[in-house]
Every structure is written in C-alpha cells, then in structure tokens.
C-alpha positions as a printed Julia matrix, in Angstrom:
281×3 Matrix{Float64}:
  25.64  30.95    7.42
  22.82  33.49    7.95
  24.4   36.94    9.55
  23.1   38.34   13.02
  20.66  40.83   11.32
  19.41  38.61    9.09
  18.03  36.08   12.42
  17.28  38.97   14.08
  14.66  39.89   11.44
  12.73  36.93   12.42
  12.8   37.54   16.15
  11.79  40.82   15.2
   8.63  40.02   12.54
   7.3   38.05   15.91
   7.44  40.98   17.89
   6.34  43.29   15.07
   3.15  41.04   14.19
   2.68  41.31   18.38
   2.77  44.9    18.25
   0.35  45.16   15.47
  -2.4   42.75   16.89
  -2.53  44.87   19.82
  -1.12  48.68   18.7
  -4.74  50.08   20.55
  -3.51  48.64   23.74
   0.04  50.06   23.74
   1.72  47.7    24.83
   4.72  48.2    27.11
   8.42  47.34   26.15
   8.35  44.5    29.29
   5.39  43.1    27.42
   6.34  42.59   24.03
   9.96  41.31   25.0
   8.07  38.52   27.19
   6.38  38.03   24.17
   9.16  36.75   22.07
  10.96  35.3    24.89
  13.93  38.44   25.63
  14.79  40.85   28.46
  13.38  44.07   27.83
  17.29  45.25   27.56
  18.15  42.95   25.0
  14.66  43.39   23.07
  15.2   47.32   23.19
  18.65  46.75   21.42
  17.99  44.27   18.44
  14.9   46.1    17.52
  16.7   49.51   17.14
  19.76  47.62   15.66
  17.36  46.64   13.2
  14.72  48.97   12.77
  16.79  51.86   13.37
  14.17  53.17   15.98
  12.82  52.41   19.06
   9.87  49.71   19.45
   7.64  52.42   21.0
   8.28  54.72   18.04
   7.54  51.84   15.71
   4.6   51.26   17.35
   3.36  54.68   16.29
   3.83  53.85   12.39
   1.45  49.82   12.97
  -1.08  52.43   14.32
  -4.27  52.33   11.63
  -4.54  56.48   12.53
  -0.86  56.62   11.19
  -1.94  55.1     7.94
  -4.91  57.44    7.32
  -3.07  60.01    7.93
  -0.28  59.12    5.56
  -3.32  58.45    3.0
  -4.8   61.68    4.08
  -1.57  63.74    2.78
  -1.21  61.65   -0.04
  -4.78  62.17   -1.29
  -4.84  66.26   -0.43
  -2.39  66.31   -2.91
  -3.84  64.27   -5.22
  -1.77  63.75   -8.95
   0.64  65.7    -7.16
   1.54  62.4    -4.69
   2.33  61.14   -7.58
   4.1   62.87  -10.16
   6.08  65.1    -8.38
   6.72  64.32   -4.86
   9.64  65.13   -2.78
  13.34  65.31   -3.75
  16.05  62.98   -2.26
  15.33  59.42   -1.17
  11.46  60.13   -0.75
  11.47  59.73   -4.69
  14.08  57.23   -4.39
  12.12  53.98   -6.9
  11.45  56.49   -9.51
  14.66  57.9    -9.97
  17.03  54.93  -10.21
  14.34  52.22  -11.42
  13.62  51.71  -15.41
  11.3   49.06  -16.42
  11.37  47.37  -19.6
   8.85  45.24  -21.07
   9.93  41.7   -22.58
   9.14  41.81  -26.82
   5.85  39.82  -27.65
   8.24  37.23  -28.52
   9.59  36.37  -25.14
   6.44  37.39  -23.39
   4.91  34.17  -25.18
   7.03  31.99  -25.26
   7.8   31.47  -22.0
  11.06  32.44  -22.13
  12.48  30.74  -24.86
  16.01  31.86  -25.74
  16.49  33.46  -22.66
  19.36  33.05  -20.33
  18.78  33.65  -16.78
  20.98  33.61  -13.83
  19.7   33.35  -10.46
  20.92  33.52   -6.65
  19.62  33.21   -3.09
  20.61  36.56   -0.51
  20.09  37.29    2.66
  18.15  40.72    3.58
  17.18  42.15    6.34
  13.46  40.38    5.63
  14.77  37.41    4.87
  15.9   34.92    2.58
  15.58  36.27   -1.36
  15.67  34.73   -4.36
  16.71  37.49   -7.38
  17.11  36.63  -11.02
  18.61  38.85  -13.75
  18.5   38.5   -17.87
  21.26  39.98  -19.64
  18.61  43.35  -20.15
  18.15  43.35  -16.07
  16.1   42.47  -12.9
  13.61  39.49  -14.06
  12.26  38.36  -11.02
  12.68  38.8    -7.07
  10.91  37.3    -4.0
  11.2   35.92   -0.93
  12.32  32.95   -0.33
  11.83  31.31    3.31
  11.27  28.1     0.8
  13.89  27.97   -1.89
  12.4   25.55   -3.79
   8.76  27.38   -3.83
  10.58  30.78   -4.74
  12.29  29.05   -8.14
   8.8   27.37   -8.81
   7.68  30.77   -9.05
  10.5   31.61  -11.35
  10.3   28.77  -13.1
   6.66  29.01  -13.8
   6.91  32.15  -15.88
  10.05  31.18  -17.82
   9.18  27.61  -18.02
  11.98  27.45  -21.24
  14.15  29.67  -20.38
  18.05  28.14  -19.66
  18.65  28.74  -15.51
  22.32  29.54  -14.3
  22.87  29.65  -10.71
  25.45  32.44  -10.63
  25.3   35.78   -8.94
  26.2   38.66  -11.17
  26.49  42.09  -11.06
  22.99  43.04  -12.17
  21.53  41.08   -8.8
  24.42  42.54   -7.01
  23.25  45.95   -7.23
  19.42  45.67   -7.07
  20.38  44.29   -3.1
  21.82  46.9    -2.05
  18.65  48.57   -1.67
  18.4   46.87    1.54
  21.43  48.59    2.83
  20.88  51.88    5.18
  22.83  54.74    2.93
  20.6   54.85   -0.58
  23.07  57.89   -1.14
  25.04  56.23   -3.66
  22.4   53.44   -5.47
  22.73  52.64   -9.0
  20.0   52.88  -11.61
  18.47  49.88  -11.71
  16.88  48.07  -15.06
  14.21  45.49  -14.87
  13.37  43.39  -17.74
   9.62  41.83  -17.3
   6.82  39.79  -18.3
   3.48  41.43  -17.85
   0.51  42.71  -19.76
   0.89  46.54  -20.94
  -2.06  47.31  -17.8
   0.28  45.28  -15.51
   3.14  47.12  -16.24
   1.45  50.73  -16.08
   0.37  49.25  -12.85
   3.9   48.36  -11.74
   5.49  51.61  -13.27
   3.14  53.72  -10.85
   3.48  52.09   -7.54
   7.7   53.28   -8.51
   6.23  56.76   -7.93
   4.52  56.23   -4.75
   7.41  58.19   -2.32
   9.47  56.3     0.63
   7.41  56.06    3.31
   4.2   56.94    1.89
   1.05  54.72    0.96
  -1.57  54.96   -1.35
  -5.1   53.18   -1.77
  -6.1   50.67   -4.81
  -8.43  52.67   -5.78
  -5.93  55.9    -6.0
  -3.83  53.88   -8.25
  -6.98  53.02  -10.83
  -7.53  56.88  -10.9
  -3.95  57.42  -11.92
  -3.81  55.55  -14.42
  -7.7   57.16  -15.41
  -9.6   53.71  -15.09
 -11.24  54.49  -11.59
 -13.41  51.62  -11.82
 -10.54  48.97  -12.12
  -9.68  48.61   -8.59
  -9.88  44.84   -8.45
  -7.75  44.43  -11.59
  -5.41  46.94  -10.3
  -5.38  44.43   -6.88
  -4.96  41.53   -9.15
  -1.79  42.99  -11.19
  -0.22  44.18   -7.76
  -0.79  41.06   -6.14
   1.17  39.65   -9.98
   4.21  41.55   -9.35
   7.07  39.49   -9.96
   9.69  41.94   -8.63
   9.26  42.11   -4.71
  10.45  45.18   -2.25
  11.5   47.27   -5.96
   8.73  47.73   -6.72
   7.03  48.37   -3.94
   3.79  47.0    -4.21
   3.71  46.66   -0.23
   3.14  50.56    0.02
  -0.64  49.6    -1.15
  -2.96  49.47    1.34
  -6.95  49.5     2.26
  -8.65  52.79    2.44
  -9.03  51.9     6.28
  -5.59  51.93    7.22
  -5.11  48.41    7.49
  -2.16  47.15    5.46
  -4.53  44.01    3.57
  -2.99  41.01    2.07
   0.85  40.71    0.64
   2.06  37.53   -1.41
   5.32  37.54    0.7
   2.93  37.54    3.98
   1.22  40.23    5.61
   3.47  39.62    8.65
   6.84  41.18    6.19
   4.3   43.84    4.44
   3.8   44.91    7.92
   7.46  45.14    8.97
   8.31  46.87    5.18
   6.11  49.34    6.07
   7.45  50.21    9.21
  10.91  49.97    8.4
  10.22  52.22    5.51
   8.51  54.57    7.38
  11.82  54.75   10.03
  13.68  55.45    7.16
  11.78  58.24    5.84
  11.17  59.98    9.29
  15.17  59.82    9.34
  15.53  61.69    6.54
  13.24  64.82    7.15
C-alpha cells in the first residue's frame, strides 16, 4: 500500500509543474489549489507536509532569476564550488558517497558472475527501483513502470543472476530521502561506466545541496571545456538516480533542461533540495 506522502507527491508534482509554467505570473495559493482540484486550506497543508515550506516560498526557488543566481555564486567561486564548499549537509554526496568502478571484466561482460539483488521503495518522488552487488549501489531509478525500470537494469547486466530481496546495502542508500541526513551512512556504489563517465559522475557528488551548476562548468572541471555535449550525454547515462545528483545540472539560462526520470521530478528535486538547504543556513 503506497503511504500518504508518497500519493501526496503526485498531487504535489501537478501543482509543482503548475507553478513552474507560470512562476512570472505569481500565481496565488486559491489558484494553484483550483488547479489540482483542493481547497486552498488543504493545498497549503500537503504541500508544506511535503515540501517542508510554503507553496509561495517554493515558488521563489521554480523562479529562472533564482537559478542564475544560484549559478551566479557558484561560478564567482569558481574551482572553489567545487572542491571545497560548505561544511555540514551542503557537502552532504561527497562525504558519505564512494564510487567504485566495476573491473574490465565485469564491465564487459555484462555482468557475468555477478549477483544482484533488487527491490521496489516508495520515496517521496515516487516509486524506485534500487539494486545492490555484494561491493554496493549498482543501479537506482524511478520506477512509475516497474517493468521499464528492471529493463533498464536488465539491459546493462543482461547476465548477471537477479534476486528480488531487499538488503541492507539498498536499505541505507533510501534513507537519503528521509528529512534528518544527521546520521547517514557512507554509501558505496559499484558501477558500469567508461573512466570519462565516471569522472563525470564523481563530480556532480561535489556539486553542494541546493546548489546547481552548468554543463559546461562541469567540462571545465574536469579540464575538457569543449566536451559539454559528452559531459550531457554521460549525465543523461547515469545509472544511479537522486545519489548522484545529476538533476542539480542545469542550462546556463536558468531553466532546469531535460531529466531521464522527467523534467516534471527534476523540477520538484530541485525545489525540495533547495527547501532543505535554506533550512539549514
């Protein structure tokens, strides 16, 4: 049975995608409820039960001039965004998230000899599909089509033996979702990519809570400043979703661009994220 929050989200992502087609309007609270079909009362509560703000505040983070001015900060301080950032939760992916590369072995193979357990979860987004090797985190995304989510899976481990089990590897990548990161475990992730995917991957982990950063600011960091596209191509290949946190990559413009989970829950990530950060400073 799906939990209250987890509904809510999708109640919610309606409103949110409402709020971003028309942020330069500012739309009233009366509006948007109408728009998803709730009394402003009851509208006002879920969305600060689940945002942990108020609609008109989140409206303020959709805004475009929000975005360049979180890319502003961001590229003042140039390598600094980067590799040092702030302490605390701001820096929260690079401190408790290791990647690991698979051998040459498994990376061909297609998984061969591996042993994989996965498990659907509910999240705050939605319904997610994680999977786990006995070295860590394999594979995450969401799943509002289970089958289409283990295709995915399946199509980059097409030998690999599949156990539908939860374990304790799965367990704690989730609870990233939860409100208090205080007390998050360090998280391993075992994966398949090129070695320019996964320098890719390992810098979006240092891109800080809340913050955003350009494709072309990630090509300079990792000093090929004409590779944009292929920088675009190996985010968009990411086969861990929300951990690594390829939805904090945006357009130079402000606009948020195109997110294999839908732009409609790269919209609401961002947001969400940037309640969360605001309620830590």
């Amino acid at each position: 049975m799906e939990t209250a929050e987890h509904l809510d989200y999708y109640r919610i992502a309606e409103a949110i995608n409402y709020l971003k087609d028309n942020f330069k309007r500012q739309p009233d609270l009366d509006e948007v409820a109408q728009s998803i079909h709730l009394s402003p009362y009851h509208f006002q509560r879920m969305f600060t039960r689940w945002a942990g703000i108020s609609p008109k505040k989140f409206l303020q983070y959709l805004s475009i001039d929000h975005a360049k001015q979180v890319l502003k900060r961001q590229a003042s301080l140039s390598e600094a965004a980067f590799d040092t950032g702030l302490s605390g939760t701001s820096r929260l992916h690079d401190l408790f998230v290791n990647i690991e590369g698979m051998t040459p072995a498994e990376y061909k193979n297609g998984g061969k000899a591996l042993h994989i357990n996965f498990s659907y979860a509910e999240t705050i987004f939605g319904n997610m599909l994680v999977a786990s090797t006995q070295k860590g985190i394999c594979y995450m995304a969401f799943a509002d089509d289970k089958d289409e989510a283990f295709n995915g899976l399946y199509d980059l481990f097409p030998y690999a033996a599949y156990y539908q089990l939860t374990d304790t590897v799965q367990q704690n990548a989730l609870q990233i979702f939860r409100h208090d990161w205080s007390h998050l475990p360090q998280i391993k992730l075992h994966l398949k990519g090129t070695p320019f995917q996964l320098k890719v991957w390992e810098t979006l982990l240092k891109i800080p809570l809340g913050g955003l950063n350009t494709y072309q600011a990630v090509a300079q960091h990792i000093h090929l400043p004409l590779a944009s596209r292929a920088v675009g191509s190996a985010i968009g290949a990411n086969p861990v979703a929300f951990l690594i946190p390829c939805h904090r990559v945006i357009k130079s413009t402000g606009h948020t661009g195109q997110y294999h989970c839908g732009s409609k829950r790269k919209t609401a990530i961002i947001g969400w994220e940037a309640a969360r950060a605001g309620s830590n400073q």
